Coordinates of C-alpha atoms in Angstrom, one line a residue:
X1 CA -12.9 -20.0 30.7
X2 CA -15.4 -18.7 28.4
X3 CA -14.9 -16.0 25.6
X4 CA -16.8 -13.0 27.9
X5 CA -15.3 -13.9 31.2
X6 CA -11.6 -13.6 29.5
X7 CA -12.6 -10.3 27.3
X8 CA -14.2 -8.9 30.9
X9 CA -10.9 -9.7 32.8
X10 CA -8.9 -8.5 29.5
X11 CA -10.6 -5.4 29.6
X12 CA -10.2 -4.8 33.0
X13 CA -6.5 -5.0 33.0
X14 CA -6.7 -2.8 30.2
X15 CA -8.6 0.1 32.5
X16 CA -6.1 -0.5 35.5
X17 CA -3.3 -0.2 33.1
X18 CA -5.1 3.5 31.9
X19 CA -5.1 4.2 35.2
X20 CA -1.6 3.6 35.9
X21 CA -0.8 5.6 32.9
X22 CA -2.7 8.4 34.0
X23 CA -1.4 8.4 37.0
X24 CA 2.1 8.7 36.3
X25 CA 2.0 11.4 33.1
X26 CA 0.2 14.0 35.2
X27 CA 2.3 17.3 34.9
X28 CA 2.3 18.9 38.6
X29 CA -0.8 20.8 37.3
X30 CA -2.9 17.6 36.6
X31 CA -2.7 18.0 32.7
X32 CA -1.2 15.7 30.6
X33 CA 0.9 16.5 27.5
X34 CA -0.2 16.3 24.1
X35 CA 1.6 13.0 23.7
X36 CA 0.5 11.6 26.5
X37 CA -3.3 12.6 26.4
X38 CA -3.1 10.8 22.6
X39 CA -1.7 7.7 23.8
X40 CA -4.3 7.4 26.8
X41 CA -6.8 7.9 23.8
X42 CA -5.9 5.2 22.2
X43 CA -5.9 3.2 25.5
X44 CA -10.0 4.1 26.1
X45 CA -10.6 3.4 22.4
X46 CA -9.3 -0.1 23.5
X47 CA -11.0 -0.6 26.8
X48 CA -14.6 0.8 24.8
X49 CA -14.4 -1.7 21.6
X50 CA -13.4 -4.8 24.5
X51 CA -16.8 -3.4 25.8
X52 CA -18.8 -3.2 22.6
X53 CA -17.0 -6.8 22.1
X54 CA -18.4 -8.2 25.0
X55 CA -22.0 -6.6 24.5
X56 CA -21.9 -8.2 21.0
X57 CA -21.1 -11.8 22.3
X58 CA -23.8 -11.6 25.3
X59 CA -26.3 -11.2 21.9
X60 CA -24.6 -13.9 20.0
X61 CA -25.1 -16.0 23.3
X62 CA -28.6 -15.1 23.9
X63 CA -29.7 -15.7 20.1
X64 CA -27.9 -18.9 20.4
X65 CA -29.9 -20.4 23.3
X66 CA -32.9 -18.8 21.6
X67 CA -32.6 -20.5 18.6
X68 CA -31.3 -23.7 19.9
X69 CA -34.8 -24.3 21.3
X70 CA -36.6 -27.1 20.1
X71 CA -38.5 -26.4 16.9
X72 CA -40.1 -29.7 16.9
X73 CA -42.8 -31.3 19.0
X74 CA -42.2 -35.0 20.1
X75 CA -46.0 -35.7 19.9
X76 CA -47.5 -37.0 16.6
X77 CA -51.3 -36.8 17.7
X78 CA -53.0 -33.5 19.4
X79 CA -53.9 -34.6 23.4
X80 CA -57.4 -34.4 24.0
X81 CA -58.6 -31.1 25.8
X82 CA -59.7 -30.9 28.4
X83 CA -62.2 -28.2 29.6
X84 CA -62.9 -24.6 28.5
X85 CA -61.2 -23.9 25.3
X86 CA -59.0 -20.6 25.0
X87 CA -61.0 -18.2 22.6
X88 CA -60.5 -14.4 21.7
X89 CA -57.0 -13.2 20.6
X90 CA -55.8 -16.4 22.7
X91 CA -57.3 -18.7 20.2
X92 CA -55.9 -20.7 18.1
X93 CA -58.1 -20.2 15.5
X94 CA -57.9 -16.3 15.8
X95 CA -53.8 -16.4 15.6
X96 CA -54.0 -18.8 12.6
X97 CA -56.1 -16.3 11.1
X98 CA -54.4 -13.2 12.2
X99 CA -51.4 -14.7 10.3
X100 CA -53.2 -15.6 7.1
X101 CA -54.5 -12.8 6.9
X102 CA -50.8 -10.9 7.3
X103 CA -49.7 -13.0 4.0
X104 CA -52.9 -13.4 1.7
X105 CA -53.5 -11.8 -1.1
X106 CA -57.1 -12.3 -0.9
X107 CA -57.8 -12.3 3.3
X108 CA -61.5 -11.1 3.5
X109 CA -63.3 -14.7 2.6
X110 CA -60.8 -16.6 5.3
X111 CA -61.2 -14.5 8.4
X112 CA -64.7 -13.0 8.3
X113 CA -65.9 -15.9 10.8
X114 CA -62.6 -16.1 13.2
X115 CA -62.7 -12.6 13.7
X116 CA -66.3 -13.2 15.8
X117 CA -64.0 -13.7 18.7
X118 CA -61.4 -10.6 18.6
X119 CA -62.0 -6.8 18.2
X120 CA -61.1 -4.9 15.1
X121 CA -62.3 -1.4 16.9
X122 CA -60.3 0.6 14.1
X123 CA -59.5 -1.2 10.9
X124 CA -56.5 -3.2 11.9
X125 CA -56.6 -6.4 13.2
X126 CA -55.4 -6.6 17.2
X127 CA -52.6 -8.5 17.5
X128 CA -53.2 -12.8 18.7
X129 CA -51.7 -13.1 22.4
X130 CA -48.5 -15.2 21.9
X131 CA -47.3 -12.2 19.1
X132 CA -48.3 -9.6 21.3
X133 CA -45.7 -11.0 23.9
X134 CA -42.9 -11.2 21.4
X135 CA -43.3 -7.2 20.6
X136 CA -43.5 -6.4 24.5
X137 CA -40.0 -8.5 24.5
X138 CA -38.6 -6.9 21.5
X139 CA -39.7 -3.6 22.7
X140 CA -37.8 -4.6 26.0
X141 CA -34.8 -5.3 24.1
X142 CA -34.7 -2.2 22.1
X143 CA -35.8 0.1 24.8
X144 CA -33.4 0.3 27.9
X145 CA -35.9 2.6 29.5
X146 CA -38.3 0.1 29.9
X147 CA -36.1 -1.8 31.8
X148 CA -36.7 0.8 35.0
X149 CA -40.0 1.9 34.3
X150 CA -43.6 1.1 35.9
X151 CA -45.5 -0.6 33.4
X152 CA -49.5 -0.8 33.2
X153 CA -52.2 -1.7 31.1
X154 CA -54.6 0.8 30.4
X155 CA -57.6 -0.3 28.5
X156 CA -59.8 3.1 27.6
X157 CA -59.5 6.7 28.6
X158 CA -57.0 8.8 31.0
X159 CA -55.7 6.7 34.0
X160 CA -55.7 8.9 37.0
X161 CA -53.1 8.3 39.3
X162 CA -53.2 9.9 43.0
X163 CA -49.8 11.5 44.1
X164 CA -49.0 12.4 47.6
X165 CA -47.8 16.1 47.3
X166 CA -47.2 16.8 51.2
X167 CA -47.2 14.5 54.4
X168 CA -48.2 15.4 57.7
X169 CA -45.6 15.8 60.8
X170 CA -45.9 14.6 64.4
X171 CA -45.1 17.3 67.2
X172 CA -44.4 17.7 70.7
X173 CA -47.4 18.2 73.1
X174 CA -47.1 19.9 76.2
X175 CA -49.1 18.1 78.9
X176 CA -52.9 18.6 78.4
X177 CA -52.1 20.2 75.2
X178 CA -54.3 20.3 72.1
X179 CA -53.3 17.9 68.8
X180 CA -52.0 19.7 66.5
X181 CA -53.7 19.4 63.0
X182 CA -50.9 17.7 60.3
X183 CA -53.2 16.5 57.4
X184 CA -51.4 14.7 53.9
X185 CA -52.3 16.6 51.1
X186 CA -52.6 15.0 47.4
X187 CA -52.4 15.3 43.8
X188 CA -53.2 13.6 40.7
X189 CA -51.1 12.5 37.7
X190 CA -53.0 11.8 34.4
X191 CA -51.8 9.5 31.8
X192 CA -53.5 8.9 28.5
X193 CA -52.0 7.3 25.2
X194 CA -50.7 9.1 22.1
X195 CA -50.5 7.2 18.9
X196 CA -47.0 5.7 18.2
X197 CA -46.8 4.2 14.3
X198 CA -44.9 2.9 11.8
X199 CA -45.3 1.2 8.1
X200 CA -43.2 -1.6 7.4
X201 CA -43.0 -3.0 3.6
X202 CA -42.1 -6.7 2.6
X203 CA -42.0 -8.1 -1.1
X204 CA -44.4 -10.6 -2.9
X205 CA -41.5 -12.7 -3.4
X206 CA -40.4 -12.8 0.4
X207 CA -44.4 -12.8 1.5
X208 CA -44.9 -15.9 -0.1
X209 CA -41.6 -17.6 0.4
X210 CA -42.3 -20.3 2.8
X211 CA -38.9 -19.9 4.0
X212 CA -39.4 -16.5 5.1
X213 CA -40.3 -15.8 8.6
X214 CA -42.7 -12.8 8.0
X215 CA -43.7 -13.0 12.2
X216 CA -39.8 -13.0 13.1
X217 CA -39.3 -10.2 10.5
X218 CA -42.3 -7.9 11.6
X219 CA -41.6 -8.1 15.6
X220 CA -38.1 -6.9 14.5
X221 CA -38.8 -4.1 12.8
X222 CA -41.7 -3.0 15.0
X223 CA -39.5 -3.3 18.1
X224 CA -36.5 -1.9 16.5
X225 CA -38.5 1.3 15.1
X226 CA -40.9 1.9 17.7
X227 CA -38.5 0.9 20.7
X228 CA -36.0 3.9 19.6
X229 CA -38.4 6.6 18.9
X230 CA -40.3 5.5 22.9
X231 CA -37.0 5.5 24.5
X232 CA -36.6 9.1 22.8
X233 CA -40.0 10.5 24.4
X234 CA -39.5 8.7 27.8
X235 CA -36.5 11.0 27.6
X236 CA -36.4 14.0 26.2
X237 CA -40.2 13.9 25.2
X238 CA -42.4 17.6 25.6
X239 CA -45.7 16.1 26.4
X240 CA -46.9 17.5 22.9
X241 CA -48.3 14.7 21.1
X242 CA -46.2 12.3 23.0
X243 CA -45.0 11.1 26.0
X244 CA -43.1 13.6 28.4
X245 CA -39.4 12.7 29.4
X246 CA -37.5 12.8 32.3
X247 CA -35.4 15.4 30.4
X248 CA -38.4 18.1 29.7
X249 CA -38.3 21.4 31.3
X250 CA -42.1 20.8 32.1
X251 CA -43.5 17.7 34.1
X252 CA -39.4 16.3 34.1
X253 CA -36.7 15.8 36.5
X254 CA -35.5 18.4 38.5
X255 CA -31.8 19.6 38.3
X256 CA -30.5 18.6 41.2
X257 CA -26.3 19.5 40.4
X258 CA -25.5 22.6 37.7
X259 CA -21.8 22.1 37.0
X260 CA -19.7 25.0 36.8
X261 CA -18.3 24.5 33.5
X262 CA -20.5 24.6 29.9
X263 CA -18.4 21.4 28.7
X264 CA -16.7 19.6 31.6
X265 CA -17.5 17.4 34.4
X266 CA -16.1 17.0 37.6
X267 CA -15.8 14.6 40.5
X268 CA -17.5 17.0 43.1
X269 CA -20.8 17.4 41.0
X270 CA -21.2 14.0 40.5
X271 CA -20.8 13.1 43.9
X272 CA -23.2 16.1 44.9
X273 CA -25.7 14.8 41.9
X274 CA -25.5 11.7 44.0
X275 CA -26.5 13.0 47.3
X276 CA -28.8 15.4 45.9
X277 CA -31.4 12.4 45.7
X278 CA -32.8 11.2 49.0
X279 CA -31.4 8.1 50.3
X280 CA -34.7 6.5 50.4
X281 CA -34.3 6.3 46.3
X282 CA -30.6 5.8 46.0
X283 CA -30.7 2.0 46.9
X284 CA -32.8 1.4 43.3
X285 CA -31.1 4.3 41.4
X286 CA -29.4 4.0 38.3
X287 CA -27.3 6.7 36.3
X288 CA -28.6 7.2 32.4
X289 CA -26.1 9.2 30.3
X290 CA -24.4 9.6 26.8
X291 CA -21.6 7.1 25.9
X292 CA -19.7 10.6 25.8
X293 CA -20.1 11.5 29.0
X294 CA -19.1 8.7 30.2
X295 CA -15.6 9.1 28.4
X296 CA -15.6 12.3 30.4
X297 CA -16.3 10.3 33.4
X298 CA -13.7 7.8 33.5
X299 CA -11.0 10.2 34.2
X300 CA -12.2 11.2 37.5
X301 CA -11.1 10.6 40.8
X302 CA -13.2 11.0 44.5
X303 CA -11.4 12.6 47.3
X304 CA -9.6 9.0 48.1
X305 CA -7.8 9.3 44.7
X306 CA -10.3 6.2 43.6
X307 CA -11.7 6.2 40.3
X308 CA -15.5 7.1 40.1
X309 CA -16.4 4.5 36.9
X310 CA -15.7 0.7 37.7
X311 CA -15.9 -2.0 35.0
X312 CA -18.0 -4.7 35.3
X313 CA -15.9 -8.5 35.1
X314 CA -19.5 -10.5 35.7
X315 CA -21.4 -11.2 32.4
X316 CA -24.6 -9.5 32.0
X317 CA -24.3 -7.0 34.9
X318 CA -23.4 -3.2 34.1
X319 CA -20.5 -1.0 34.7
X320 CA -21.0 1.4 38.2
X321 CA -20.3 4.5 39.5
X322 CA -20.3 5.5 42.6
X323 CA -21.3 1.9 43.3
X324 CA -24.6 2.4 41.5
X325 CA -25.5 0.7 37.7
X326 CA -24.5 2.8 34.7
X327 CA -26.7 3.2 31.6
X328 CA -26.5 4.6 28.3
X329 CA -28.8 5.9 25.7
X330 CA -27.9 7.7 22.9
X331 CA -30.6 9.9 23.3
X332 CA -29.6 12.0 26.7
X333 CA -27.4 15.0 25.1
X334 CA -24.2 15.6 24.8
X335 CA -21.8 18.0 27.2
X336 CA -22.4 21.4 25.5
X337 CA -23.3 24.3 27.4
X338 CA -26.7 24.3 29.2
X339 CA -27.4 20.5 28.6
X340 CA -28.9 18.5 30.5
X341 CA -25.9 15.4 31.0
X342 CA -26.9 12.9 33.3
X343 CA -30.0 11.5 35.2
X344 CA -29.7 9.6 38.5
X345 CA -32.6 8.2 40.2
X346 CA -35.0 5.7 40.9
X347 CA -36.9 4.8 37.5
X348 CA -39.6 3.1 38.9
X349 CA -41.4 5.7 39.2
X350 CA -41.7 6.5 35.7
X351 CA -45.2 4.9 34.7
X352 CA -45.7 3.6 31.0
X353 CA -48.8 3.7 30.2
X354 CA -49.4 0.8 27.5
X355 CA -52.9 1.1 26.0
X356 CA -54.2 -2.3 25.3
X357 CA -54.2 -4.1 21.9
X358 CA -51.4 -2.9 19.1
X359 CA -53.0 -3.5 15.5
X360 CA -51.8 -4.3 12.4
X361 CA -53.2 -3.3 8.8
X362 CA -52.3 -5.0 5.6
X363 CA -52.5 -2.7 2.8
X364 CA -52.6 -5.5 -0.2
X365 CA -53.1 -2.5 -3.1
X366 CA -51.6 0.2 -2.3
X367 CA -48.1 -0.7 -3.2
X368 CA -49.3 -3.5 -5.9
X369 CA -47.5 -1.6 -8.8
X370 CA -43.6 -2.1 -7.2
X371 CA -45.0 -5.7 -6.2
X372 CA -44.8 -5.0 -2.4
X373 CA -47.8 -5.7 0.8
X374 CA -47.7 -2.8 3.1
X375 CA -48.3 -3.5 6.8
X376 CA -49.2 -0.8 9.1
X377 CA -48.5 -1.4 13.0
X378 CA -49.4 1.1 15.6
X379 CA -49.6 1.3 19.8
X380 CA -50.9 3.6 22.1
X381 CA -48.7 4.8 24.8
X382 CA -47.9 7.5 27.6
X383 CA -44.7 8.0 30.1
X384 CA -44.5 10.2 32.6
X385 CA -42.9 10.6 35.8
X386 CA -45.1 10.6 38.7
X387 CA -43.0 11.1 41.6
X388 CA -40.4 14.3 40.3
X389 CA -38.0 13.8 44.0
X390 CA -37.5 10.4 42.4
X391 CA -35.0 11.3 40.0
X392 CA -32.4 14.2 40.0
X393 CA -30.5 15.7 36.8
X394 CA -27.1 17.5 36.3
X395 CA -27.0 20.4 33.9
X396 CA -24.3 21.8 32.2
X397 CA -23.5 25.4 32.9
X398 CA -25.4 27.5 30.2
X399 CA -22.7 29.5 27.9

């Protein structure tokens, strides 16, 4: 039996074991006693660091079949080609270059000619193919919100998208009676791109340390940095220089539950939060909510006396509720009065609007004195969600 299958099935026992406990210290008015509420506590603290364990080995296991690839190729002599070449940020050539260029102290000699066949529109040098796919995959990893999303390619200007805002009805005709008129009526949605950046700064020492994986080390911290501050704007972005979020008062979600209390939860509004999205969106919803919340969570029962949350014992597959996938970020808010606590609905159908070709700058001066390179990476990208019936919210009662 593998390490996560036995810490799944561990951790399990441990939440049935909760429940048991629960079950039998209720007072007659549902409340537990001091004593009893610290010692359940301690129980969750258990069944959430079995969890965090379990997350932790699922990376371990996926970095070990990552590097465990071959690193080596087999074949001593390059195989004749055969047809077309690949050119532009494909190319060899460019990506050899691209890279070069990333650790020389002296690039502008080197990369005049290879740069014939990419774009350097703004002073940074796009980005060769194969890296560009290792930042998407990063960003993926970083960013749970681009797990749900729609994602396009946008290549210049505002991408309109049409929106059906009404649909027509059929009706009854009496005979020889007159059609009645029931035309769809539409919208648009427009998505551009605001500028998302960050500066990342490696020593001389490192930089030219053969040993050093400066590509490894770049898509990293490009898609640790700028994976955290998109998954912030996808949810609780304005729309003012960035993307808006399914959180924001303007262009979000709407509420479709507001709970009666300013800092509790109950089993009622989540099962009304539930059925406050149509059924047509519940079969590819998911439920997006503070690690907190779903502490306040666990301890609730439906109408059956059956606990809402259910751990997962299958590696790689998510805890539910209510039978649907549970999600967390740390960047939905807390329960405190008026907040906006958890977000149920079908993701999809917010669109991410990537604007093709993320850049990098090398700046090989401007931190010469502490005998650092600079690198400058940037994107271009827009969230919104097009289709607001898509995905419902449940708002804390406001003080």
């Amino acid at each position: 039996m593998s390490k996560i299958l036995e810490l799944r099935e561990k951790r399990a026992k441990a939440w049935d074991a909760a429940k048991a406990f629960l079950d039998s210290k209720r007072g007659t008015d549902g409340l537990l006693s001091a004593e009893d509420a610290a010692a359940y506590d301690k129980m969750e603290v258990d069944i959430v660091n079995l969890g965090k364990e379990i997350a932790r080995l699922e990376r371990q296991e996926a970095l070990d079949a990552e590097l465990g690839k071959p690193v080596n190729s087999p074949i001593t002599e390059k195989p004749a080609v055969s047809g077309k070449q690949k050119t532009g940020r494909s190319g060899d050539e460019y990506r050899s270059a691209f890279w070069n260029v990333m650790r020389s102290k002296a690039p502008h000699f080197e990369v005049v000619n290879a740069l014939q066949i990419g774009t350097d529109s703004e002073g940074g040098y796009l980005v060769p193919d194969e890296f560009e796919r290792t930042l998407v995959d990063g960003l993926q990893e970083e960013n749970i919100f681009r797990q749900f999303a729609h994602i396009i390619q946008t290549s210049s200007g505002d991408r309109k998208i049409p929106v059906v805002a009404t649909k027509g009805t059929a009706s009854w005709i009496d005979e020889e009676g007159a059609y009645p008129e029931s035309d769809d009526s539409f919208g648009q949605v427009s998505i551009g791109a605001y500028k998302l950046g960050t500066m990342i700064k490696v020593s001389e020492e490192l930089l030219n340390d053969s040993v050093f994986d400066v590509e490894a080390y770049i898509s990293n911290e490009f898609a640790r940095r700028i994976g955290a501050k998109e998954e912030e704007a996808f949810i609780v972005g304005d729309g003012t220089g960035k993307p808006t979020g399914i959180l924001a008062a303007t262009g979000g979600a709407p509420v479709g539950v507001t709970a009666a209390g300013a800092v509790a939860l109950t089993a009622d509004e989540i099962i009304d939060l539930f059925y406050s999205l149509k059924s047509p969106y519940r079969k590819n919803a998911v439920f997006i909510m503070n690690d907190s919340t779903i502490k306040a969570i666990r301890k609730l029962k439906d109408t059956q006396g059956q606990y809402l949350w259910q751990p997962s014992l299958t590696a790689g597959t998510p805890d539910t509720l209510l039978n649907r996938p549970v999600y967390t970020s740390s960047f939905v808010p807390y329960i405190e009065a008026g907040a906006k606590t958890v977000a149920f609905g079908d993701f999809g159908y917010y669109w991410v609007a990537d604007r093709q070709g993320r850049s990098f700058k090398r700046l090989g001066e401007l931190f010469a004195a502490t005998g650092q390179i600079g690198f400058l990476g940037s994107q271009r990208v827009d969230g919104k969600l097009i289709l607001p019936e898509a995905v419902k919210i449940l708002q804390q009662k406001a003080s």
